[in-house]
XYZ file of C-alpha atoms in Angstrom:
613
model
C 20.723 -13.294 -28.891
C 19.040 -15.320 -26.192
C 18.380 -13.277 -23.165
C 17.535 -14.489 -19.713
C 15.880 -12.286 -17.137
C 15.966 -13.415 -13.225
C 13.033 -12.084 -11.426
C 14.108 -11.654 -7.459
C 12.958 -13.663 -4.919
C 10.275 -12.056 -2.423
C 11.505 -14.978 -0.177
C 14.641 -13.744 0.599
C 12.780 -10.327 2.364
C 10.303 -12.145 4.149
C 11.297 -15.184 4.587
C 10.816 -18.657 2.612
C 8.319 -19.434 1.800
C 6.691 -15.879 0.408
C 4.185 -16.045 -2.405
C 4.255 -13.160 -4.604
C 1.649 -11.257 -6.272
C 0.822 -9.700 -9.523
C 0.730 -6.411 -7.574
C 4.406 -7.234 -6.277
C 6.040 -7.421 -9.938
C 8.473 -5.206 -10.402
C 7.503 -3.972 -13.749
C 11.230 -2.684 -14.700
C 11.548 -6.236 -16.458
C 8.483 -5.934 -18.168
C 9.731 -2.966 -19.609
C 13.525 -4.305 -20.608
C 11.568 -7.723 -21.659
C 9.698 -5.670 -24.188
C 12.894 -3.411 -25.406
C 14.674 -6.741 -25.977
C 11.748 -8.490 -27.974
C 11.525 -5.185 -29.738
C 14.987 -5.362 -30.992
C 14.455 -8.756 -32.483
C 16.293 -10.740 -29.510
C 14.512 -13.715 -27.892
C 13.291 -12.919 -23.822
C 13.631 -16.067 -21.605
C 11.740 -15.029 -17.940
C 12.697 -16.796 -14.644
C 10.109 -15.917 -12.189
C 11.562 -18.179 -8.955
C 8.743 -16.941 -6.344
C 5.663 -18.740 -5.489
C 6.781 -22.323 -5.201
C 6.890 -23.864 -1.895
C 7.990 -27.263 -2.424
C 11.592 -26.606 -1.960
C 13.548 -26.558 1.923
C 14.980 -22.439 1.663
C 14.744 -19.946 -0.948
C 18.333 -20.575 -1.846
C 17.552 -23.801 -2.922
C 14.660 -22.857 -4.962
C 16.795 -20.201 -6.424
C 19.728 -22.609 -6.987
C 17.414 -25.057 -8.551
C 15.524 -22.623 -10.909
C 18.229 -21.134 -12.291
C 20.517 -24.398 -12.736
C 17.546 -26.171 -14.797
C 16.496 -22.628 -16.755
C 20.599 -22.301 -17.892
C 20.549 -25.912 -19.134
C 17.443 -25.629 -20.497
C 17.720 -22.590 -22.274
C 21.578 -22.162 -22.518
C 21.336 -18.158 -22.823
C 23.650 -16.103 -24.508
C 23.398 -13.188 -21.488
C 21.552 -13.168 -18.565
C 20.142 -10.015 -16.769
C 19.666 -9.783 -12.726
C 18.996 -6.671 -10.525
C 16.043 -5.162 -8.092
C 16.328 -2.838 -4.418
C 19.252 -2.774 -2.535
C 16.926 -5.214 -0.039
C 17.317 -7.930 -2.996
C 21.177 -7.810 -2.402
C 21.518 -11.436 -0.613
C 19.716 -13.091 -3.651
C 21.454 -11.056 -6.421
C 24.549 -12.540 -4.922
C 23.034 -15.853 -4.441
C 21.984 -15.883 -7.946
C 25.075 -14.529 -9.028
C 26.699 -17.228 -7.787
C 25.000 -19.852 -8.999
C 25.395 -18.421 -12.464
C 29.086 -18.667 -12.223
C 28.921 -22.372 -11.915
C 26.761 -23.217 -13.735
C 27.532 -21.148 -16.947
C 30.796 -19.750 -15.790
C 31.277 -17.438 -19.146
C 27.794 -16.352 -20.137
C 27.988 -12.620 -19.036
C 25.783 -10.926 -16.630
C 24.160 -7.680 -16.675
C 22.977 -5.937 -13.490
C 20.624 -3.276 -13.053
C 18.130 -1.382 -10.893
C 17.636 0.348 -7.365
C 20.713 -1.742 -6.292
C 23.034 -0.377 -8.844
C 21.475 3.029 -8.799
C 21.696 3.808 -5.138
C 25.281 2.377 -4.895
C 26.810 1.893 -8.525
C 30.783 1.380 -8.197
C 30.394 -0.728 -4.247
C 27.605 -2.834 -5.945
C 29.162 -3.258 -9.291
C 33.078 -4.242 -7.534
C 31.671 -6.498 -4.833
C 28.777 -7.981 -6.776
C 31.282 -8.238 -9.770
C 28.584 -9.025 -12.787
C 30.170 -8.511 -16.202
C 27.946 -5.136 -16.797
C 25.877 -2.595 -14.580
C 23.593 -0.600 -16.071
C 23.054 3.181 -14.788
C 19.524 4.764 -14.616
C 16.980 3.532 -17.145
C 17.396 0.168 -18.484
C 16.084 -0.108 -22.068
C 18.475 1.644 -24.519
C 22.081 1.152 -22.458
C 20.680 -2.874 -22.607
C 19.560 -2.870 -26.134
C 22.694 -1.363 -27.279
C 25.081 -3.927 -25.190
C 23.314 -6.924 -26.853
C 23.702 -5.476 -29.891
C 27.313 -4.909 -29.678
C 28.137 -8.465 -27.653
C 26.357 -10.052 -30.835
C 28.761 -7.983 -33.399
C 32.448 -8.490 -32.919
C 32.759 -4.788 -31.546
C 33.773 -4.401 -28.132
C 33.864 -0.913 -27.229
C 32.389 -0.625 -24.251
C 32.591 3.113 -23.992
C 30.740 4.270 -26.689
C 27.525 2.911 -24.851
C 26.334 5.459 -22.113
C 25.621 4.572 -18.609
C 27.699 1.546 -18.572
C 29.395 -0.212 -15.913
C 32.365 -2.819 -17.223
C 35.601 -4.368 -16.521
C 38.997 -3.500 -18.844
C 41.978 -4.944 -17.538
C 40.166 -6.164 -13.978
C 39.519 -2.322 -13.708
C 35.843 -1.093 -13.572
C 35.355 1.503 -15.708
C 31.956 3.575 -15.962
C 31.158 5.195 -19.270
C 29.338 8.629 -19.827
C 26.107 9.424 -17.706
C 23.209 10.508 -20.005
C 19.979 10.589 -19.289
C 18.878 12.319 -21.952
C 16.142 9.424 -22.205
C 13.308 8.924 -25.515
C 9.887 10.182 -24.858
C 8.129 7.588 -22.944
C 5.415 7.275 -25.021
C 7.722 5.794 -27.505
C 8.804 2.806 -25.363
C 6.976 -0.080 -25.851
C 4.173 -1.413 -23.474
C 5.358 -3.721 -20.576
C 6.191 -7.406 -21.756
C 4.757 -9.590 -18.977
C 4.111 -13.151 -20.835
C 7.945 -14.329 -19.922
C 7.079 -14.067 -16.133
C 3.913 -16.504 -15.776
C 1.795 -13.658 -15.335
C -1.124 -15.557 -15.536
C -0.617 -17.841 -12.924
C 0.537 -14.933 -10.636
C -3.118 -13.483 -11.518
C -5.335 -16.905 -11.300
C -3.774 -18.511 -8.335
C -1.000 -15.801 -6.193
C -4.240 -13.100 -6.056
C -4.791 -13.682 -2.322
C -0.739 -13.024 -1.397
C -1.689 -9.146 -2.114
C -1.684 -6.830 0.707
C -5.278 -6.476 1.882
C -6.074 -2.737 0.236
C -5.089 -3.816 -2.948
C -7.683 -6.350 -3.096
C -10.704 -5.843 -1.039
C -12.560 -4.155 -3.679
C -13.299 -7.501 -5.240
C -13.838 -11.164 -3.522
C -12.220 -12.880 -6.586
C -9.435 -10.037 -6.641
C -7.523 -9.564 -9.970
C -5.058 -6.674 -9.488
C -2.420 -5.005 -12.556
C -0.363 -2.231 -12.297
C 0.444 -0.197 -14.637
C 3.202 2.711 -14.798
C 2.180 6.218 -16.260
C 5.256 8.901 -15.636
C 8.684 7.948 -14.162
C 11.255 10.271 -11.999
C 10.050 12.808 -8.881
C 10.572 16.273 -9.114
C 11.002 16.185 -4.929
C 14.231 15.462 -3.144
C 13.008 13.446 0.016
C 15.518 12.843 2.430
C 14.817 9.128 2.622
C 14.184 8.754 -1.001
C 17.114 6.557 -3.296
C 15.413 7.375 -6.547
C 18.582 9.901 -7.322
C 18.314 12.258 -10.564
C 18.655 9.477 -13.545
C 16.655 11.585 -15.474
C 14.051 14.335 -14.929
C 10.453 13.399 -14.444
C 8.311 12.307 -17.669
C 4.909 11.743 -17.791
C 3.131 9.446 -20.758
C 0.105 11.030 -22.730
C -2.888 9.756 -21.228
C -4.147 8.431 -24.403
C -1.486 6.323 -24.506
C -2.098 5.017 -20.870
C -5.302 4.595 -21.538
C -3.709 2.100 -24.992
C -2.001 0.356 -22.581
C -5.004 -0.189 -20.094
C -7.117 -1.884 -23.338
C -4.178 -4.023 -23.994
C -4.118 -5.562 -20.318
C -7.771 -5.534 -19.474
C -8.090 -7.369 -22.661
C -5.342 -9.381 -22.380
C -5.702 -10.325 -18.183
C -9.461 -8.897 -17.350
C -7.926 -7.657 -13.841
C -10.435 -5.919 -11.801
C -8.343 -3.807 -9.762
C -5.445 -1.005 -11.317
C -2.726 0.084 -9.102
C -0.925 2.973 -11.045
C 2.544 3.031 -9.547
C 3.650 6.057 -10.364
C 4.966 7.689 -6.894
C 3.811 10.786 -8.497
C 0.789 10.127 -10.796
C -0.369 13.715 -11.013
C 2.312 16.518 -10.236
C -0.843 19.245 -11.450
C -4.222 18.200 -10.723
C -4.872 18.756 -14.629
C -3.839 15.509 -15.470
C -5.917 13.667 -12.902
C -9.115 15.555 -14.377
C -7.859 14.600 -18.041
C -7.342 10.564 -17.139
C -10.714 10.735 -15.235
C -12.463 11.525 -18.430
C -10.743 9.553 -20.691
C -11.142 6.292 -18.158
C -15.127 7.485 -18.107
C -15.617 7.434 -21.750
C -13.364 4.158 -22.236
C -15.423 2.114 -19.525
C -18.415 2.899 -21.366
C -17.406 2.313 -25.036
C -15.225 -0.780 -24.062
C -17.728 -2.233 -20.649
C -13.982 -2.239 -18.559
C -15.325 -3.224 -15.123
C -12.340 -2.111 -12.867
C -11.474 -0.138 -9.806
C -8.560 1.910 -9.369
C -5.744 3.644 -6.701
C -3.027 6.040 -6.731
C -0.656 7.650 -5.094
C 0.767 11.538 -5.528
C 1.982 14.514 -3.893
C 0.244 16.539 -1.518
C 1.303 19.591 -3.566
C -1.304 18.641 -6.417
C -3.434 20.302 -4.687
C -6.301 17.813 -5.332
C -9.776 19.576 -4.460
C -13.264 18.390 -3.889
C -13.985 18.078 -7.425
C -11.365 16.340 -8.150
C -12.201 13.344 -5.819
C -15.564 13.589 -6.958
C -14.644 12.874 -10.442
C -11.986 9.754 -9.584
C -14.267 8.369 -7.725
C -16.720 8.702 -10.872
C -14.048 6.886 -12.977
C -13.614 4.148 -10.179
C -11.202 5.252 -7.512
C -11.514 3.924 -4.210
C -8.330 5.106 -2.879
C -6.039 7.227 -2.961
C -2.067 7.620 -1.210
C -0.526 10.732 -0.478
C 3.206 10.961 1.253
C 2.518 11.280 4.538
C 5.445 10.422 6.247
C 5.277 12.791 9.462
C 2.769 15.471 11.050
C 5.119 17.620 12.409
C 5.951 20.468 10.074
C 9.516 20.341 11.939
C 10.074 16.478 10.681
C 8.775 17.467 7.070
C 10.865 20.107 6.633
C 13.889 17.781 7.276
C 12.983 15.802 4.925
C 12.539 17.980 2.948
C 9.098 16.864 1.868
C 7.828 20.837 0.588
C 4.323 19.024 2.321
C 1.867 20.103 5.139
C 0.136 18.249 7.699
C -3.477 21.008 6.655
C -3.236 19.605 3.238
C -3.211 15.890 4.235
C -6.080 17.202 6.243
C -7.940 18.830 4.000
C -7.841 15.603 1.208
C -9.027 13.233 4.276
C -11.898 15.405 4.678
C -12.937 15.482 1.074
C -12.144 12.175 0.828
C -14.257 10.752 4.364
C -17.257 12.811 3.169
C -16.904 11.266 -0.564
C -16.691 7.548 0.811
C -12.876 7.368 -1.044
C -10.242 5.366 0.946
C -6.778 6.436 2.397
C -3.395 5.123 2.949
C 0.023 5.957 3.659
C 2.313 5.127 6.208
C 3.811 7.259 9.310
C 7.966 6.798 9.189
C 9.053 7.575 12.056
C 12.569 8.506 13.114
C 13.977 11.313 11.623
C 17.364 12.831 12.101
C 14.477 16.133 13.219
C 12.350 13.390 15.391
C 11.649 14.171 19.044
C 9.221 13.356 21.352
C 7.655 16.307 21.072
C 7.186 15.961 17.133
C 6.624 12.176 17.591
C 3.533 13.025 19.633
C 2.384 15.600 16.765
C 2.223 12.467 14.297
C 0.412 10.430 17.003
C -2.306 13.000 17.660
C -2.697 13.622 13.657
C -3.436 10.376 13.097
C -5.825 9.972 16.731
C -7.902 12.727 15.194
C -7.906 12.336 11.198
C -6.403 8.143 10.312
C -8.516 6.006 13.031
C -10.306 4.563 9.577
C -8.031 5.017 6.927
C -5.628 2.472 5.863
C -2.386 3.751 7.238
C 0.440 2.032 8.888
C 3.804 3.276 10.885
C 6.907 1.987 10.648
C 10.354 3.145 11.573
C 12.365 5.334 8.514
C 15.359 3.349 7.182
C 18.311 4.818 5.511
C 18.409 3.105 2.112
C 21.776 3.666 0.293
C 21.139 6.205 -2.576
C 19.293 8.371 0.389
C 20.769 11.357 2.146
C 19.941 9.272 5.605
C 22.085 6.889 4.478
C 25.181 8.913 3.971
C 24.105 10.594 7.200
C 23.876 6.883 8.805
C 27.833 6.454 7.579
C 28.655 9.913 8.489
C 27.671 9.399 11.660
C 29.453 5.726 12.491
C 25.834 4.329 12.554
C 26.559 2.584 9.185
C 30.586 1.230 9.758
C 30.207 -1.239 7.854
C 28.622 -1.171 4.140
C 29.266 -4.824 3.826
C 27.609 -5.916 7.371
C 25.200 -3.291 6.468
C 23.781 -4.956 3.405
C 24.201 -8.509 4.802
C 21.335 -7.542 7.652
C 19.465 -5.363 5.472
C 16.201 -4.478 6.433
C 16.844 -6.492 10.134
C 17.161 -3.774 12.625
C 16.243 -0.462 12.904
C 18.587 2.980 13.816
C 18.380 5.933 15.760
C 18.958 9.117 13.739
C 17.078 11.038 16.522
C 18.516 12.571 19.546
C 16.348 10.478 21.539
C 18.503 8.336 23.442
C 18.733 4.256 22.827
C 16.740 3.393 26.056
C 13.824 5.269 25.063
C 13.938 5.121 21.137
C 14.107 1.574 20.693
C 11.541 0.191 23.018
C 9.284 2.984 21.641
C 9.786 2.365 17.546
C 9.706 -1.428 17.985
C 6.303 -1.393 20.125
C 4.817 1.026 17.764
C 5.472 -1.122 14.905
C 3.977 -4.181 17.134
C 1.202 -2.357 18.429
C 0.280 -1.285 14.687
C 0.235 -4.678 13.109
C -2.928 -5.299 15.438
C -5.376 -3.164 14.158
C -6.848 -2.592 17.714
C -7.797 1.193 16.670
C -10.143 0.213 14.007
C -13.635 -0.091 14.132
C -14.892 -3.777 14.331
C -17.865 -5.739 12.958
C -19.322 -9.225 13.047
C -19.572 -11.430 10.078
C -23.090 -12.452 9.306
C -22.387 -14.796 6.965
C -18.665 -17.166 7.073
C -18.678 -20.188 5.359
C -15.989 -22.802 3.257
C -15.423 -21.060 -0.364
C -15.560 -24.763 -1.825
C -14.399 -23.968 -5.095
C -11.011 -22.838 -3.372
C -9.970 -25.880 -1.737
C -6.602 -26.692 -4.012
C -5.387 -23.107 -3.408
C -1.741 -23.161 -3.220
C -0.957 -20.382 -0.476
C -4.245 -22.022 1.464
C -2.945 -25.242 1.280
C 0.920 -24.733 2.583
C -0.223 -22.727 5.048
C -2.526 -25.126 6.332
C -5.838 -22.542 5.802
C -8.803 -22.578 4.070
C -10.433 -19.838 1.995
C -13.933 -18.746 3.332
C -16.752 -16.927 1.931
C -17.721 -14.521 4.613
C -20.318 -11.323 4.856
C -20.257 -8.169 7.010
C -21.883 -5.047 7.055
C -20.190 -2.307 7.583
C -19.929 -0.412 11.311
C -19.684 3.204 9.386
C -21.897 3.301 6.469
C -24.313 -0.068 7.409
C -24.018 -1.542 3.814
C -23.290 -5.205 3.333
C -19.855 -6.462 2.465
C -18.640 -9.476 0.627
C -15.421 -11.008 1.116
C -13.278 -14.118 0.351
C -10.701 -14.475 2.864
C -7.979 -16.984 3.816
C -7.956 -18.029 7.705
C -6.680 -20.502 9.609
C -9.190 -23.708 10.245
C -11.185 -23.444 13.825
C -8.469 -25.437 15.218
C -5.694 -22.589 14.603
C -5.759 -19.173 15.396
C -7.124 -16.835 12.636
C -4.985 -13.899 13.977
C -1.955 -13.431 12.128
C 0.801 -13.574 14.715
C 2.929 -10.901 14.535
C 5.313 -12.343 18.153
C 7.639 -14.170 15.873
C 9.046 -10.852 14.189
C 9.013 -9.101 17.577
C 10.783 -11.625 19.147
C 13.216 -12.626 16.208
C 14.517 -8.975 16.803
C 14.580 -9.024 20.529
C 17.812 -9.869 20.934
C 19.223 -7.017 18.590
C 16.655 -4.776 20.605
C 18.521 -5.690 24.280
C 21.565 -5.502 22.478
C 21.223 -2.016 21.214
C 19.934 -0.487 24.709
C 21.714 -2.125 27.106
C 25.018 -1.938 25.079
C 25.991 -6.007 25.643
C 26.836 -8.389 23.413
C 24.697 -11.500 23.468
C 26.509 -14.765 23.969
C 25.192 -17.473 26.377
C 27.040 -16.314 29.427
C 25.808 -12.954 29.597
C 22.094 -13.628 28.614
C 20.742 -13.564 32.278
C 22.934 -10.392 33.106
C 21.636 -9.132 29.863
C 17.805 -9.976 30.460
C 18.132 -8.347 33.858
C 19.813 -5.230 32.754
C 17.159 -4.722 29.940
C 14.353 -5.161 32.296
C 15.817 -2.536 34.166
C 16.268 -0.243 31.780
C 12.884 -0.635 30.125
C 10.863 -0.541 33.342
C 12.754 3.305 33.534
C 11.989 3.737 30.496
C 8.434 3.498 30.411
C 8.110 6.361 32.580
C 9.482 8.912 29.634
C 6.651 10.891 28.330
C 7.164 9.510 25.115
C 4.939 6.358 25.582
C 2.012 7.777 26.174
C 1.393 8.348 22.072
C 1.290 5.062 21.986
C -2.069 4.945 23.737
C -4.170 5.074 20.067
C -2.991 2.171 18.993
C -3.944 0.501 22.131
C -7.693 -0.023 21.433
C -10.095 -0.813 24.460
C -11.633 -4.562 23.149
C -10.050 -8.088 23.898
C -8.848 -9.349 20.350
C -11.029 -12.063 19.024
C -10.710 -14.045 15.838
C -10.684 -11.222 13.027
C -8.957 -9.743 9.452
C -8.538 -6.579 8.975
C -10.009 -5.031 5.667
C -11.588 -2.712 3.720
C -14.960 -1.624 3.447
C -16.655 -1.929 -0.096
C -18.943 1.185 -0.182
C -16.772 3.727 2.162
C -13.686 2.508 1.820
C -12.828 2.860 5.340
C -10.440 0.142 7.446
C -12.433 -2.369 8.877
C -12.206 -5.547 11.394
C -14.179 -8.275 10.958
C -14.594 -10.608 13.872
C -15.344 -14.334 12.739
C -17.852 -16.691 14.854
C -14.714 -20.010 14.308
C -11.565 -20.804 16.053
C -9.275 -19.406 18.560
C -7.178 -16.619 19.318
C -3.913 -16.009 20.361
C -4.004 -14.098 23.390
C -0.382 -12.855 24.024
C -0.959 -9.567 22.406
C -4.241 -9.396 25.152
C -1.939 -9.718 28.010
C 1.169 -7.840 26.292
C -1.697 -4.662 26.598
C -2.552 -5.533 29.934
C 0.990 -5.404 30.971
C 1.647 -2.295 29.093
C -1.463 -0.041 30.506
C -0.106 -0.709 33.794
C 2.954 -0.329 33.548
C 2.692 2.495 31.159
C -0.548 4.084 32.655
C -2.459 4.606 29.529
């Protein structure tokens, strides 16, 4: 059989256009590509991302698939991703149905698994697959190439019998992982995702290298924790591959792509702090027999227990970073979420780590059901004293269906509507706290503002910024109207020389990235949700006025006041925010070209006054 496999759009998240990066692929298809070219099928990818030419992401998507089904004329056709990928599944399904109104469909992933039966009736695709992909999938193209149709003799199935859906027998009983064969990524233009799409990768993935190069690579799937806010439900327990197989697969794509930086996904790499020490040595002795010339990062549990040693010897084998959950500060908030975590052992690793010149990052979520001010301000003081120069971000928690928030969220009339809710996915944020509206929302949406700045990290000047000339036909440089420089800094922690490549805006634009359009793009939820009106354009001025109002009491709550870290004391200038190479610690560098936009300047100004910090 002839298989097609959709790649989601990152456009659809972020907005069209949004170039993706190999260290965006969601390696799932890889996987199922492989299982399917295993079983003798033929793999057709569709990888619509990174193409700019078109007026929406819909119409890419509509045009990518419509040419790829006449092209190919497949004989089944797999979609699926996150539940934040729900408006292009749909999409996608829907262009399938016209164009090749009786080739099935198979859906599968987060999606399915946080939500099966609402995603698989109002989605409607022939099939859903449960869980794991690669066995249920195999077995289905097996039997839709035989004349056998029953269905229920393949486990963790979704299907239709008599307009009914009907889900077969949950099993995860799954093979050892180390029998699965390596990712597939050759359908999904890889290659041009690594030669031209480098620069779309978030900044700590990629300043390690000025010609970044990043892979990922999975090594154990599953979590043996229960977070609150986690989807990733019990579809099996968690497996770990033999590290001489990892290390296999890493021979296979350093050959194969010679990437210079490794993310291992794994949420959990090491649940005991054996394994770490085992892959440490194997990676040492296979850089020198086979002259890899990589870095690496990962991301575990605070449990592991990881100890100076430890660090010492990742850092031996090429680590420069390292993510633990973080989440929250308060022991309160952790305990909610049931994250079996505490704020001394996040501690303790940023010590060893600061001393050891290894980078950090995580994220602060706030907005627990267990958030208060009083906890809030535990979070903002943690990171005051220990995260100044690590690379760590906040954000506002979000009940993800799958999650215990969520069913809390529709438990609580916060989610009413699962439809509406998945329509404006990802567009607003909700108050779980006890904190009321007036103060919640103002605070979580300038925290997330405030963040995107920077302003609490050390800055430097370049010595050294000048036109990468080799780069000029860049495609993300070129739509967004930048160019790619060649700039040099040293550090302002460790004094050592940096070299970057960097894409900024031309000395006519600004080189800050403007954050105002997301801010204001959710204003008018934000007044919405603490004034309690809705907006139409005879109310706005009543509206504007009673927000005002309400905010300028609201600033006097206590509350605000945490937010005075993220303040910082400097005017912004021209800068990017990034890494340094040696210590690994968060970095601006200010530029000697262009302009600045200087809202976010007189947004603080307002703000200290008004807020008195």
């Amino acid at each position: 059989m002839k298989v097609l496999l959709i790649l989601p759009t990152s456009g659809y998240k972020h907005g069209y256009p949004s170039f993706f990066s190999s260290a965006d692929f969601p390696t799932g298809f890889a996987y199922i590509a492989a299982a399917i070219r295993n079983s003798g099928h033929e793999v057709i990818g569709l990888n619509p991302n990174n193409d700019a030419s078109y007026k929406s992401a819909y119409e890419m998507v509509r045009d990518k698939i419509s040419r790829s089904l006449l092209e190919n004329k497949p004989d089944l056709i797999g979609v699926g991703g996150l539940s934040t990928d729900y408006k292009f599944i749909k999409d996608a399904m829907q262009i399938i149905r016209k164009k090749a109104s009786h080739t099935p469909i198979v859906c599968g992933g987060g999606i399915i698994n946080g939500d099966a039966e609402f995603m698989f009736t109002t989605l409607r695709p022939d099939f859903c697959i449960i869980g794991e992909g690669e066995e249920t999938l195999v077995h289905l193209i097996n039997m839709l190439e035989s004349s056998e149709r029953d269905y229920g003799k393949i486990d963790n199935l979704g299907y239709w019998d008599n307009g009914m859906p009907v889900f077969t027998r949950q099993n995860f009983d799954y093979v050892d992982l180390d029998e699965r064969a390596f990712p597939d990524y050759e359908p999904f233009g890889i290659n041009m995702m690594l030669d031209e799409f480098s620069m779309a990768t978030r900044y700590v993935y990629r300043y390690k290298r000025p010609n970044p190069r990043p892979m990922t690579i999975v090594s154990a799937r599953g979590c043996p924790f229960s977070c609150s806010f986690c989807t990733d439900k019990k579809y099996g327990k968690y497996r770990v591959r033999s590290i001489e197989k990892v290390i296999q697969e890493i021979k296979e794509l350093y050959d194969q792509y010679h990437f210079n930086i490794l993310i291992i996904l794994d949420e959990l790499f090491v649940a005991r702090k054996e394994r770490l020490r085992k892959f440490c040595i194997a990676l040492i002795e296979a850089r020198k027999k086979f002259g890899w010339d990589f870095d690496w990062i990962f991301q575990t549990h605070a449990n592991s227990s990881l100890d100076r040693a430890d660090f010492e010897l990742a850092k031996k084998a090429g680590c420069y970073c390292f993510t633990y959950g973080v989440e929250s500060a308060s022991p309160r908030v952790l305990a909610s979420m049931n994250k079996k975590s505490k704020p001394s052992q996040i501690a303790k690793a940023l010590n060893i780590a600061d001393t050891l010149g290894i980078g950090f990052y995580a994220v602060f979520i706030f907005g627990d059901v267990a958030e208060t001010a009083e906890t809030i301000q535990e979070s903002m003081s943690f990171f005051a004293e220990y995260c100044l120069d690590t690379h760590i971000y906040g954000a506002a928690i979000s009940p993800y269906p799958g999650s215990r928030l969520f069913d809390y969220c529709q438990k609580k009339g916060l989610i009413s509507d699962k439809m509406d809710y998945y329509e404006h996915i990802d567009e607003q944020i909700f108050n779980m706290t006890k904190i009321p509206n007036r103060i919640w929302f103002p605070w979580s949406y300038l925290v997330i503002y405030l963040w995107k700045f920077f302003q609490f990290a050390k800055s430097t000047n370049a010595t050294y910024c000048e036109v990468d000339t080799k780069t000029t036909n860049d495609p993300i440089a070129l739509h967004y109207r930048k160019i790619i420089y060649e700039i040099k800094a040293v550090c302002p922690y460790c004094a050592k020389e940096n070299h970057y490549r960097e894409m900024l805006r031309s000395k006519d634009e600004t080189l800050v990235e403007s954050t105002n359009n997301n801010i204001w793009m959710s204003m008018t939820s934000f007044l919405r949700r603490i004034t309690g009106l809705n907006i139409n354009k005879y109310n706005m001025p009543k509206l504007i006025l009673r927000g005002t109002l309400l905010l300028m009491i609201s600033f006097k709550h206590p509350l605000f006041k945490s937010l005075k870290p993220l303040m910082g004391a400097n005017e912004v200038v021209p800068f990017f925010t990034t890494g340094c190479q040696h210590c690994n610690k968060r970095i601006n560098i200010n530029i000697p070209e262009g302009n600045v936009d200087h809202s976010f300047n007189t947004i603080r100004k307002v703000l200290k006054k008004v807020l008195k910090i």
